Short mmCIF file of C-alpha atoms in Angstrom, two decimals:
data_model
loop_
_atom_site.label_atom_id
_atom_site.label_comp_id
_atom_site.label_asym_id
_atom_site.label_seq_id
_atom_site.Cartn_x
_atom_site.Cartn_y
_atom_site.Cartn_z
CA UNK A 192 70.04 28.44 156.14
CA UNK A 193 72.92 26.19 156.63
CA UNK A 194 70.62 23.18 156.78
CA UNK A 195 69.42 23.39 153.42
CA UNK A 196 70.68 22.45 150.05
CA UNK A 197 72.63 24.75 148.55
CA UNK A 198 73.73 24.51 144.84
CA UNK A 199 76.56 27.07 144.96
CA UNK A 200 77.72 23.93 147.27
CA UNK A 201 77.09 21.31 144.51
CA UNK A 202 79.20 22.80 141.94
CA UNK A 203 81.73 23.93 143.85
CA UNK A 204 82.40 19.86 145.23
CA UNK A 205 83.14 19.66 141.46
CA UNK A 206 86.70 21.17 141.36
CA UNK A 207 87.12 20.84 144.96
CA UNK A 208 86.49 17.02 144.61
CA UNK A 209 88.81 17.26 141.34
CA UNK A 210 91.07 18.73 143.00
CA UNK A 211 91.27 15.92 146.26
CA UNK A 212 91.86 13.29 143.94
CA UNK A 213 94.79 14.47 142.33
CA UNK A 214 96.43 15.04 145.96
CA UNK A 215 96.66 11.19 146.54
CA UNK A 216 97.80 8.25 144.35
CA UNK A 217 94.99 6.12 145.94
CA UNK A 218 91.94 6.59 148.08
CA UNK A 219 90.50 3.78 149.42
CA UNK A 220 86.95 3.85 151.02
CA UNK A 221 85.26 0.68 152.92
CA UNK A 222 82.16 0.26 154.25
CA UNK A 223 80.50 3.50 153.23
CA UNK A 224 77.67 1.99 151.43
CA UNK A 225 77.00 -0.72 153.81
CA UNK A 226 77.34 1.18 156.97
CA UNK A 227 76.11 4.78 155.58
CA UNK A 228 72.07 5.23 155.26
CA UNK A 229 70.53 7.36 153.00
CA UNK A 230 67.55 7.24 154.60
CA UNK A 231 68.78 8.51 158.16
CA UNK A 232 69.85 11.16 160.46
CA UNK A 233 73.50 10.91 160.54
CA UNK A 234 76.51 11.93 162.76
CA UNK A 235 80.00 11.21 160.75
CA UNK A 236 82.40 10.63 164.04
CA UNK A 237 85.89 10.30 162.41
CA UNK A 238 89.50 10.94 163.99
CA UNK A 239 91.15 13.84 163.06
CA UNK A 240 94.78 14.02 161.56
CA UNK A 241 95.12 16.71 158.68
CA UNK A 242 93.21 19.39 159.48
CA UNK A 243 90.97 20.59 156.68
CA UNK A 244 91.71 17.61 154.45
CA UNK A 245 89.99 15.20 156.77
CA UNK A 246 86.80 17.39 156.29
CA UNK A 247 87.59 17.32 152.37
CA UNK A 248 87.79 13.46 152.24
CA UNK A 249 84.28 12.79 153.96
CA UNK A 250 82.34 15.55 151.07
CA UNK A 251 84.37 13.13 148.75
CA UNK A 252 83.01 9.94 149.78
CA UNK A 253 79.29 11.31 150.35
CA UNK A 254 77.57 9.63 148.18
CA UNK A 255 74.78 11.45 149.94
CA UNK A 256 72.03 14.03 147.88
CA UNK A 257 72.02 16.18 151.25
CA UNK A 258 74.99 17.94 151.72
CA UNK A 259 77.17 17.44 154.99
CA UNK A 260 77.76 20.15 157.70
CA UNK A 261 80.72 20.90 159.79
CA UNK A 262 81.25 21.51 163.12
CA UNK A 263 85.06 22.50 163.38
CA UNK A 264 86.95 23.97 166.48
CA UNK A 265 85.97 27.76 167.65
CA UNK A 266 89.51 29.42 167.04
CA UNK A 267 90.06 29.14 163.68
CA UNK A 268 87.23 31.23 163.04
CA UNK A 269 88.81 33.96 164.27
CA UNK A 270 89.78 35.85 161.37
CA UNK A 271 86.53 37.34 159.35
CA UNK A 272 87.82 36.37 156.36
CA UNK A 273 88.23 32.49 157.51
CA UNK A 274 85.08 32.56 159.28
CA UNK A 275 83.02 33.64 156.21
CA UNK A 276 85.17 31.40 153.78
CA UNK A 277 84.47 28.27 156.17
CA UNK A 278 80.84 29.23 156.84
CA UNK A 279 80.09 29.27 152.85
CA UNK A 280 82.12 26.02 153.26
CA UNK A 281 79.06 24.51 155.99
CA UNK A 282 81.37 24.55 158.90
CA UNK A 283 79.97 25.94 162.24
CA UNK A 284 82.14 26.94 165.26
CA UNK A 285 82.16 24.37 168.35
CA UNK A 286 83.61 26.25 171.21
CA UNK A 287 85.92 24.60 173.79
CA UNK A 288 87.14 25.62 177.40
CA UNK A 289 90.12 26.75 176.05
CA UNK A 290 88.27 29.16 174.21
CA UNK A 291 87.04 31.05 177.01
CA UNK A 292 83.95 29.81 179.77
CA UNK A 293 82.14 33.04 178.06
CA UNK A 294 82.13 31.81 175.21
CA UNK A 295 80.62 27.96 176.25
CA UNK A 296 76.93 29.49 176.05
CA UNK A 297 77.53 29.94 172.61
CA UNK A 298 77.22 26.15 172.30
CA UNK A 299 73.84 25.87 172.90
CA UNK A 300 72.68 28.00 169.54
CA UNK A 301 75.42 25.96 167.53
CA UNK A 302 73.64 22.60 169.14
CA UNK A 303 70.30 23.69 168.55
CA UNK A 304 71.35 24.09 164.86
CA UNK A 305 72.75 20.99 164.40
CA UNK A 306 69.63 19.89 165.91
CA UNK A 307 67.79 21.04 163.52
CA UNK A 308 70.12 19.84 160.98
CA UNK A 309 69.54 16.16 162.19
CA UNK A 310 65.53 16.11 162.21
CA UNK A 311 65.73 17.46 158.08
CA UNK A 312 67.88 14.01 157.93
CA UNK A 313 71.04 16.43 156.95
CA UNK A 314 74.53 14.54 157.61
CA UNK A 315 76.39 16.16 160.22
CA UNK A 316 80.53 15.65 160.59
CA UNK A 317 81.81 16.44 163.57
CA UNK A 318 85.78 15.01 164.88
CA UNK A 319 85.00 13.81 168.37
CA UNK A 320 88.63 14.70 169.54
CA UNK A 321 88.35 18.25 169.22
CA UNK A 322 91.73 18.76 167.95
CA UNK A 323 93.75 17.61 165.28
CA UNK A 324 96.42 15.08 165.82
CA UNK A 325 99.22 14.48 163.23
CA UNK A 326 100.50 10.76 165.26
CA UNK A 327 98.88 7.52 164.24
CA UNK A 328 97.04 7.50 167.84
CA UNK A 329 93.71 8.80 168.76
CA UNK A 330 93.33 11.48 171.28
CA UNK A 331 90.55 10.97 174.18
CA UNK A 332 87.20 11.55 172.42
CA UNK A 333 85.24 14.17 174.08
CA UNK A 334 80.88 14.54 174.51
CA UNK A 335 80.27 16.93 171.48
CA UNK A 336 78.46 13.86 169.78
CA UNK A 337 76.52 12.54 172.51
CA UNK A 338 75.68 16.49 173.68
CA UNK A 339 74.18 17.00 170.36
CA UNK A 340 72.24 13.51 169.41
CA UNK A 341 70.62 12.39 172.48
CA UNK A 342 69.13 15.98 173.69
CA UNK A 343 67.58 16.00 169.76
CA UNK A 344 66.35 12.54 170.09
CA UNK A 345 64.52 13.06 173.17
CA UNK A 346 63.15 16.04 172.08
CA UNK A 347 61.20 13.72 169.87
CA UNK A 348 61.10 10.96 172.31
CA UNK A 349 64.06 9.02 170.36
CA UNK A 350 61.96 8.43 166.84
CA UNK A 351 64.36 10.38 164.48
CA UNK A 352 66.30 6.81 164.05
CA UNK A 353 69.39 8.59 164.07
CA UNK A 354 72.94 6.82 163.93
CA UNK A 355 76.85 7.85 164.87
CA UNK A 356 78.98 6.88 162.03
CA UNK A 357 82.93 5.90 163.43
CA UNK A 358 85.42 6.65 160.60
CA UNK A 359 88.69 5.87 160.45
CA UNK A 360 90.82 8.04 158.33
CA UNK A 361 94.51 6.64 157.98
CA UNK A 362 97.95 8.62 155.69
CA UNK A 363 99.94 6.10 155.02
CA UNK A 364 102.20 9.22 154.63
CA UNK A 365 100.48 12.31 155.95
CA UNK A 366 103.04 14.80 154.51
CA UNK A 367 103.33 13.03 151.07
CA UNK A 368 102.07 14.26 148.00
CA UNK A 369 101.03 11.45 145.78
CA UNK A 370 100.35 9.32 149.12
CA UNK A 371 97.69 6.74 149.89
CA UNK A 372 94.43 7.49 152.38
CA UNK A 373 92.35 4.95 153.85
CA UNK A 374 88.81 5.81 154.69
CA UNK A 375 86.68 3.46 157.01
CA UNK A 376 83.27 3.34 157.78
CA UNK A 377 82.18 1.48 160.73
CA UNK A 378 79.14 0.07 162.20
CA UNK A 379 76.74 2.87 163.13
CA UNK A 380 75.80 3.28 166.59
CA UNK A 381 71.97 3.21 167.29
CA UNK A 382 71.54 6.22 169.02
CA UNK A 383 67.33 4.58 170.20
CA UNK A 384 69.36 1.96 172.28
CA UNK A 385 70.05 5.01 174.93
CA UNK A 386 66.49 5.76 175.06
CA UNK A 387 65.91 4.22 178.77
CA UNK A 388 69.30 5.50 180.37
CA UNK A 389 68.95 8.89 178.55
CA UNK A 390 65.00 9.27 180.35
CA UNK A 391 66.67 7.89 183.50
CA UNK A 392 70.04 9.50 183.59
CA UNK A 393 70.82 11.92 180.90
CA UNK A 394 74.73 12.44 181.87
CA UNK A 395 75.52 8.80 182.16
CA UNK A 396 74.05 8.12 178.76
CA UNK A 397 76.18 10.92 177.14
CA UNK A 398 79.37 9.00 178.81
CA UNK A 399 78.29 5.80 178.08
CA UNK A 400 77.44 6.74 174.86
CA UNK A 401 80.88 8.31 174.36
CA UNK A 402 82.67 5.26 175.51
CA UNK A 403 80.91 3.30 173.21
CA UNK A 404 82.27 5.95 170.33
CA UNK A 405 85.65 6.03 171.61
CA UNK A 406 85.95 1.83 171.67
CA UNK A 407 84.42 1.95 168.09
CA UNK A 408 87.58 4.11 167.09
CA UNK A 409 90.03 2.42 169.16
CA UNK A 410 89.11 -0.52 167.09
CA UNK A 411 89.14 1.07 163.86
CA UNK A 412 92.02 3.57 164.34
CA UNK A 413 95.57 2.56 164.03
CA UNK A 414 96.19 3.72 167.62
CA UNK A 415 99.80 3.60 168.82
CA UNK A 416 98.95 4.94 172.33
CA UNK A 417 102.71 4.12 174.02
CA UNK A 418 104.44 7.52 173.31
CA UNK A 419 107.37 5.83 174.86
CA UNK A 420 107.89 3.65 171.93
CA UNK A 421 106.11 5.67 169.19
CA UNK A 422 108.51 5.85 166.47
CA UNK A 423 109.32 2.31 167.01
CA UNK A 424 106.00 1.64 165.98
CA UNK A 425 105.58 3.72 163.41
CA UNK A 426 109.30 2.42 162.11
CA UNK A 427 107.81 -1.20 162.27
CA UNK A 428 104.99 -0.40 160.17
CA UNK A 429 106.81 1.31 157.48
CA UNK A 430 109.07 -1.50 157.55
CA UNK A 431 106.68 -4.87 157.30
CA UNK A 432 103.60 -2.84 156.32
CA UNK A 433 103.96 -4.08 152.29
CA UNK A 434 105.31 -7.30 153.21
CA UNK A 435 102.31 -8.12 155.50
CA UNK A 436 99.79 -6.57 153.76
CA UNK A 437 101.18 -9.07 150.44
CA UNK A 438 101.00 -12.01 153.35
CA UNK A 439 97.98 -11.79 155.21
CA UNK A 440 95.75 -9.27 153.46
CA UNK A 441 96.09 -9.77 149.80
CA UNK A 442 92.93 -9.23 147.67
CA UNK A 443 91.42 -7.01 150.47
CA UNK A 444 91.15 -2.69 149.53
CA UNK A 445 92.42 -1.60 153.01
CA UNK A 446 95.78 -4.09 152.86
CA UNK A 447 97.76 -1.60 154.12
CA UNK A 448 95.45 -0.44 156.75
CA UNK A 449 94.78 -3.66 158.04
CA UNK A 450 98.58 -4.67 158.45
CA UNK A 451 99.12 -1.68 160.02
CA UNK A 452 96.49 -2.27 162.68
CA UNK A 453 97.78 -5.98 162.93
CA UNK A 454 101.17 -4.48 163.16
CA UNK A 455 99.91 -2.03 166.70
CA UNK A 456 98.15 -5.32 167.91
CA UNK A 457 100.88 -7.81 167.90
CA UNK A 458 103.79 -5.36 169.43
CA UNK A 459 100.59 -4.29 172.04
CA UNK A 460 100.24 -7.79 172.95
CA UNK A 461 104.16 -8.46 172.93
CA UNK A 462 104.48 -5.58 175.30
CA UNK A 463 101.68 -6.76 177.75
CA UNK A 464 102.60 -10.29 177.99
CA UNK A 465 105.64 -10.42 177.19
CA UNK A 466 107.98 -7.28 177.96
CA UNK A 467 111.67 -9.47 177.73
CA UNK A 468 110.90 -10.03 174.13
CA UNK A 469 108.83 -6.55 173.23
CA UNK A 470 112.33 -4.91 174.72
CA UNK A 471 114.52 -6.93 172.64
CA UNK A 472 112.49 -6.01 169.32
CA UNK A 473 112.52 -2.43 170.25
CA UNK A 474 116.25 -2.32 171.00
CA UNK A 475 116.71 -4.29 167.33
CA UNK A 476 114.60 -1.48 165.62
CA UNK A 477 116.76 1.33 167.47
CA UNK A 478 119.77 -0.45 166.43
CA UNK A 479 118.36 -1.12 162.87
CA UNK A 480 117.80 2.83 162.91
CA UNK A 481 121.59 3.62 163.84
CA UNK A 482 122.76 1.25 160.89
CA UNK A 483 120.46 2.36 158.19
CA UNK A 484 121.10 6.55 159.42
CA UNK A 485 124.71 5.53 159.67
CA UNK A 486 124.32 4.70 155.62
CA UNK A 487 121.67 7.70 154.92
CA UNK A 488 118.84 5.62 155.12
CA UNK A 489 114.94 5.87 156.46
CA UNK A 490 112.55 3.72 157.68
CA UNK A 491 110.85 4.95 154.44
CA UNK A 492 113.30 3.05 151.99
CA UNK A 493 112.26 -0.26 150.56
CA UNK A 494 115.45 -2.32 152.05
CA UNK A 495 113.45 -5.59 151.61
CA UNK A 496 113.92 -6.40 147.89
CA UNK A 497 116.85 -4.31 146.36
CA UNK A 498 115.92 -4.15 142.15
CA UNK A 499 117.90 -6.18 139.80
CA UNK A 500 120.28 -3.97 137.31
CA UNK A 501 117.61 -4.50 134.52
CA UNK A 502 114.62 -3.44 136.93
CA UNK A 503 116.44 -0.08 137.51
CA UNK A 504 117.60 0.27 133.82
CA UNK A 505 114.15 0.28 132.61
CA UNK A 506 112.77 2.55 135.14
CA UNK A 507 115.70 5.33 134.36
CA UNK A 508 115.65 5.09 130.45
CA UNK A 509 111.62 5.74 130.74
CA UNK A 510 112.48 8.55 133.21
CA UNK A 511 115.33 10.03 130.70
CA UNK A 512 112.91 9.77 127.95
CA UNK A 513 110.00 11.41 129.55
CA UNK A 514 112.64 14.00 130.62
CA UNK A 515 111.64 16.70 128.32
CA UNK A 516 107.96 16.64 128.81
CA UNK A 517 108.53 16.56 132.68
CA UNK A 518 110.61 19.75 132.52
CA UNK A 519 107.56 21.18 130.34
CA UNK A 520 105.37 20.73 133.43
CA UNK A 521 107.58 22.09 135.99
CA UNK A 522 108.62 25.19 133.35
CA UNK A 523 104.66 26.03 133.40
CA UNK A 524 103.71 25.16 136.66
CA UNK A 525 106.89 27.18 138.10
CA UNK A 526 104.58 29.72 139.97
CA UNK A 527 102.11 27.51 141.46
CA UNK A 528 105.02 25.77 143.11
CA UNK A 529 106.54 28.87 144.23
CA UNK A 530 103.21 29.68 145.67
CA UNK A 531 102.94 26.43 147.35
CA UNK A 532 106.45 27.05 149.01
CA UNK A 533 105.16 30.18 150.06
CA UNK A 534 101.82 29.34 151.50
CA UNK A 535 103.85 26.75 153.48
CA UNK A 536 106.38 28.58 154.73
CA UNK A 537 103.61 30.78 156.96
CA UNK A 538 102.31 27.90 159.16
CA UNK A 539 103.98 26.42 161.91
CA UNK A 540 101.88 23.70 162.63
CA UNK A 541 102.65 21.41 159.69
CA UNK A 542 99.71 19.30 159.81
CA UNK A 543 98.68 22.40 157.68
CA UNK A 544 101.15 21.98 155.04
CA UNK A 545 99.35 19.17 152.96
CA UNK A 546 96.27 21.60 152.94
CA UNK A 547 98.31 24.55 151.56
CA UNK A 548 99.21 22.23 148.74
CA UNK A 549 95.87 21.33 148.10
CA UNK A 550 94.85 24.89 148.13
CA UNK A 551 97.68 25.85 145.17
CA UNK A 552 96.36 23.32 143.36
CA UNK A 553 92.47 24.09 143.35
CA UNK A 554 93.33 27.73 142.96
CA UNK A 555 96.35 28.76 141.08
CA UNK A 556 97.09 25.89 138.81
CA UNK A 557 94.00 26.94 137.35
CA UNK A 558 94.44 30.66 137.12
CA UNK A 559 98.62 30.44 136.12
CA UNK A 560 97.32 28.15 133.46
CA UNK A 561 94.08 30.71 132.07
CA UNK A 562 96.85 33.62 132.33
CA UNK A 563 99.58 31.65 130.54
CA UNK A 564 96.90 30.58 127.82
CA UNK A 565 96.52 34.16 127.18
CA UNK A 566 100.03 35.32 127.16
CA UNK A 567 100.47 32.24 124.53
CA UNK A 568 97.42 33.33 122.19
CA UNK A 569 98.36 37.10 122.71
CA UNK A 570 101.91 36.59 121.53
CA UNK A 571 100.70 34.25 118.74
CA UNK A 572 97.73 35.15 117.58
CA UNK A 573 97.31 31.52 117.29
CA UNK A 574 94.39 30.68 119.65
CA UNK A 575 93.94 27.59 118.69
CA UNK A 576 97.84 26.61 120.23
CA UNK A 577 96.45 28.75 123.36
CA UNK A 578 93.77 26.02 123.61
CA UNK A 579 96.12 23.52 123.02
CA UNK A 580 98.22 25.01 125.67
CA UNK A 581 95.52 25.59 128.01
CA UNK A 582 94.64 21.62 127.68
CA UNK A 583 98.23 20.43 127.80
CA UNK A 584 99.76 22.54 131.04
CA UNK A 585 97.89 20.95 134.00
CA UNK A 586 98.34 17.41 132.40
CA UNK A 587 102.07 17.87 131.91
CA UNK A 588 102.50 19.81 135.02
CA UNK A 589 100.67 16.88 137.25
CA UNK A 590 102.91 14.15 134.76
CA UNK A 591 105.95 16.47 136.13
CA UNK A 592 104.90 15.79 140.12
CA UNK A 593 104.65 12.04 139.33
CA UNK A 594 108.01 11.99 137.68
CA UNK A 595 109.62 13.49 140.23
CA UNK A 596 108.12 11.20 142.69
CA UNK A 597 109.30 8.43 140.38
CA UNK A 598 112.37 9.34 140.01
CA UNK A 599 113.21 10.11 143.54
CA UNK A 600 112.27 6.73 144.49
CA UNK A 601 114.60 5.51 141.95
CA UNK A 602 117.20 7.14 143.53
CA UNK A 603 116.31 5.49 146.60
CA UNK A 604 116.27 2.29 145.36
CA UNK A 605 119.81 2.54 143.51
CA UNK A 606 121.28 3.46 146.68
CA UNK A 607 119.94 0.57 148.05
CA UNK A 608 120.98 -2.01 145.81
CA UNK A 609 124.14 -0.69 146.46
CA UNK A 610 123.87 -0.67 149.45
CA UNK A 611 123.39 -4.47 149.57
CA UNK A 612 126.11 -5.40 147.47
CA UNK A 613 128.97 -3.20 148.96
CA UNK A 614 127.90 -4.05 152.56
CA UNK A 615 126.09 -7.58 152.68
CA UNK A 616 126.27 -8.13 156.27
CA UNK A 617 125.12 -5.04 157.43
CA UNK A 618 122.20 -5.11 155.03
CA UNK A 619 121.29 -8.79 156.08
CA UNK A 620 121.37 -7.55 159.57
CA UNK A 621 119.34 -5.29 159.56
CA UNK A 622 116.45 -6.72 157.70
CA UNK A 623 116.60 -9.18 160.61
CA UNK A 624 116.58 -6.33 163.41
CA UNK A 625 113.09 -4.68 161.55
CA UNK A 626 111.45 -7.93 160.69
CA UNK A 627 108.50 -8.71 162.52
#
């Protein structure tokens, strides 16, 4: 049953875990151990932004012995292939109006499970927004959480002690390999303190009890609800997010987080009490976008602090040097990338992208770099340079991805500096127009 432990699970969060890590450059969890019980039936309630990586994060951070199931969005299990691959993975189908009014009876066996999921003090994860989102806002959370907990709680008159976990899961560049990922755990929600309102009125304790869920988020989430201005938000936190995080936040894990949520407060509160001056920083940021597109620039370049000639001359002759074993990695890892390419190419919604590239590397990485450990001791009946190869293509291969990354961004930062010099005014302007 999907409620007990399986250890065909256990191992396989071995590679699959392996595998996570090596996606980002940091992963950053708070709160998890003081907000997480061990001890307790548990709902993980976290927004949704990048499809199945979101569910691959929170099996990361469990530190739990029990194993966490999945409720995920009916449609994807469409295909019989997907449905038994996500099924061995503990995810069960949640089925929405979209999906058909049929198929809403359905619901009640999937709730009964995760019912009986709760009362064996399993962990259940379930994204209260019922659809992935790829903005930094959170979509209006819906009653899948309260529909499941409080019916399962009064079947034993409310002494299961069960909580709702809010967690906040923030990219600081959701399409980036080698990107950061903040993971938050908030303060559980006791789902006892309905007991009176649930025996009195079961449907205004489901909405109060999702309200409470959805405020938990809001505060938690870095929420830019004004589509109006969206990328100007999103601008001004690429822009001041370091610089703030360095001013006001230094010391703390989540310093990008938080100056990205203090970032959405203080334009929020500029635009609600004061719209003269929240329009004149927007119209600076468009302007500061014209300038820096006008030059080839993003909101992603560091414009701040150009590097000094020796800074950059350092950073190249390490990159130059490290050349050879760079084009190693890429050499051996040239059909795992194609496969990546591939696998990406085939879904339009590109929130799926980042899970494709997870995918190449769990899978094929692996098998190129068995086959090509072969081919190598076949060839030279040297098996002892096939283990040596076997050992040295994923390391060089991942040293490759980092080096391009690093020497990308010193591209970027060369054309900076230049840019500074060769047009001083412009540059000085528009670090005033983004500042914050």
């Amino acid at each position: 049953m999907i409620y007990r432990y399986d250890f065909r699970y256990a191992l396989a969060k071995i590679p699959v875990n392996t595998a996570l890590r090596l996606n980002f450059r940091k992963l950053v969890f708070v709160g998890m151990k003081e907000n997480v019980s061990k001890k307790r039936a548990i709902i993980f309630a976290p927004n949704h932004r990048n499809a199945l990586i979101d569910a691959l994060i929170l099996v990361f951070a469990s530190y739990h012995r029990k194993q966490i199931v999945f409720l995920a969005r009916a449609d994807i299990f469409k295909k019989s292939f997907m449905a038994w691959l996500l099924r061995g993975m503990r995810i069960m189908p949640v089925f929405r109006i979209r999906d058909g009014k049929d198929n809403l009876d359905k619901n009640n066996e999937i709730f009964n499970n995760a019912a009986r999921i709760l009362r064996k003090n399993n962990p259940i994860a379930l994204f209260p927004e019922a659809k992935h989102n790829p903005k930094q806002s959170l979509l209006p959370i819906q009653k899948a959480v309260p529909r499941i907990v409080l019916p399962t709680e009064a079947s034993v008159d409310f002494q299961l002690r069960s909580q709702i976990v809010p967690v906040s899961i923030y990219y600081r560049d959701m399409f980036g390999f080698l990107s950061d990922v903040y993971v938050t755990f908030g303060t559980p929600i006791e789902v006892s303190g309905y007991k009176d309102m649930y025996n009195e009125n079961s449907v205004l304790a489901i909405n109060q009890l999702r309200q409470e869920l959805e405020n938990r988020l809001k505060s938690m989430v870095v929420n830019i609800w004004n589509d109006e201005f969206y990328n100007e938000y999103s601008h001004a936190i690429d822009w001041n997010g370091d610089r703030i995080a360095r001013e006001k936040f230094s010391g703390r894990k989540d310093d990008f987080l938080q100056a990205a949520l203090y970032i959405v407060k203080k334009l929020d509160e500029l635009y609600e009490n004061n719209r003269v001056a929240f329009d004149q920083k927007t119209a600076g940021f468009r302007e500061a976008c014209i300038l820096l597109k006008k030059h080839g620039f993003t909101s992603k370049d560091r414009l701040g602090n150009p590097s000094s000639v020796w800074n950059l001359f350092t950073r190249f002759t390490a990159l130059i040097l490290s050349a050879p074993i760079a084009f190693f990695g890429f050499l051996n890892g040239i059909f795992p990338i194609l496969i990546n390419k591939k696998l990406s190419s085939l879904f339009k919604d590109k929130q799926f992208i980042p899970s494709a590239r997870y995918a190449s590397g769990l899978f094929f990485v692996p098998i190129f770099d068995l086959i090509q450990s072969l081919i190598v001791g076949a060839v030279t009946k040297n098996w002892l340079l096939a283990l040596g190869y076997f050992i040295l293509m994923p390391l060089t291969f991942y040293f490759a991805l980092y080096w391009r990354k690093w020497f990308k961004t010193g591209r970027r930062d060369c054309k900076v500096r230049r840019f500074a010099k060769q047009h001083p005014n412009t540059w000085k302007r528009v670090l005033e127009l983004i500042r914050l």
